[in-house]
Short mmCIF file of C-alpha atoms in Angstrom, two decimals:
data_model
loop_
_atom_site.label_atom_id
_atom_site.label_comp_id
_atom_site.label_asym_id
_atom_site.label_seq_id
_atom_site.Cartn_x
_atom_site.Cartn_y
_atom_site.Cartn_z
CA UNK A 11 0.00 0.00 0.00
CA UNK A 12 1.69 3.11 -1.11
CA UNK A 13 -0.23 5.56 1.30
CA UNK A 14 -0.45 3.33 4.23
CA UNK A 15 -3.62 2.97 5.67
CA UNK A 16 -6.06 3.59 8.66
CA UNK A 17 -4.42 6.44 11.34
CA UNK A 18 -1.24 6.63 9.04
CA UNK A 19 -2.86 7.79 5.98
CA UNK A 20 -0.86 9.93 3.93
CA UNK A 21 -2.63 13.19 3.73
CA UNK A 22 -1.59 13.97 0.75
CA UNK A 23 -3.54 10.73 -0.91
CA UNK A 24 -6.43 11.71 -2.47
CA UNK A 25 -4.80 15.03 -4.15
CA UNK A 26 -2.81 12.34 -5.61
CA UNK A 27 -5.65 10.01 -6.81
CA UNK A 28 -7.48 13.29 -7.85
CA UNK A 29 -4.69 14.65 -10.03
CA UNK A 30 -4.20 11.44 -11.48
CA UNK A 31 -8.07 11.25 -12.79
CA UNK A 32 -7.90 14.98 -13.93
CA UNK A 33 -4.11 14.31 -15.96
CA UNK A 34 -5.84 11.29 -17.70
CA UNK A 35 -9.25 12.98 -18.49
CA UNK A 36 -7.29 15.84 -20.09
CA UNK A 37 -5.34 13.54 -21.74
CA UNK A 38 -8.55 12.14 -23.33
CA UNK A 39 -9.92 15.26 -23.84
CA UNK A 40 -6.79 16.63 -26.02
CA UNK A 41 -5.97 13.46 -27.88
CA UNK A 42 -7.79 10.33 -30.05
CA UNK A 43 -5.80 6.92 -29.16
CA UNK A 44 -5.19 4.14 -31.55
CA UNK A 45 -3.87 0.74 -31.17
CA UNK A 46 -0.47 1.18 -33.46
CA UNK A 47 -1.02 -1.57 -36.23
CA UNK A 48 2.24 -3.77 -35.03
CA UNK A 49 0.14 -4.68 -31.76
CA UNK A 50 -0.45 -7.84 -31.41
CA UNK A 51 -3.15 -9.22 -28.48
CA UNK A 52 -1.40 -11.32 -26.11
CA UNK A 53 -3.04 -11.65 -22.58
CA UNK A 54 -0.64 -12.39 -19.59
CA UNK A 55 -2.49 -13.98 -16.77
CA UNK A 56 -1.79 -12.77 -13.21
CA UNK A 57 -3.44 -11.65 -10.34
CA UNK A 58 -5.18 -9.20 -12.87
CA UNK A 59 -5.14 -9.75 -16.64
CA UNK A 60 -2.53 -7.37 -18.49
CA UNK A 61 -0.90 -7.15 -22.36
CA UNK A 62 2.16 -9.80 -22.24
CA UNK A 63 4.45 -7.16 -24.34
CA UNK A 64 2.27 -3.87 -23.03
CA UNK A 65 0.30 -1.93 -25.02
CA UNK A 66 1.40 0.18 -28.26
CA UNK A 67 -0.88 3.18 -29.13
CA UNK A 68 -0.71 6.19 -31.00
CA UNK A 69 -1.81 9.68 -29.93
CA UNK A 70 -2.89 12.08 -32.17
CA UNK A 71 -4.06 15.28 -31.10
CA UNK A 72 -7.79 16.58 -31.89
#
């Protein structure tokens, strides 16, 4: 847990959640996203399912 939790909450936790939401809503706000066409799908199963190689996408602004 990066913040810690119950009486040793960092206080500065949720400006950091908060500024992450309004980064990546501005992000989508300013830019279209497409998969790059040398992507290729392959699922890594973990504790949560994730790209095997990451993701490759292209940003091109509005």
């Amino acid at each position: 847990m990066p913040f810690g939790m119950g009486h040793h909450i960092c206080a500065g936790s949720n400006f950091a959640i908060n500024e992450a939401k309004i980064t990546i809503a501005m992000i989508l706000q300013r830019y279209s996203l497409t998969l790059s066409p040398g992507y290729v799908h392959a699922p890594h199963p973990g504790l949560t399912l994730r790209p095997a190689y990451g993701i490759q996408i292209i940003l091109n602004a509005l």
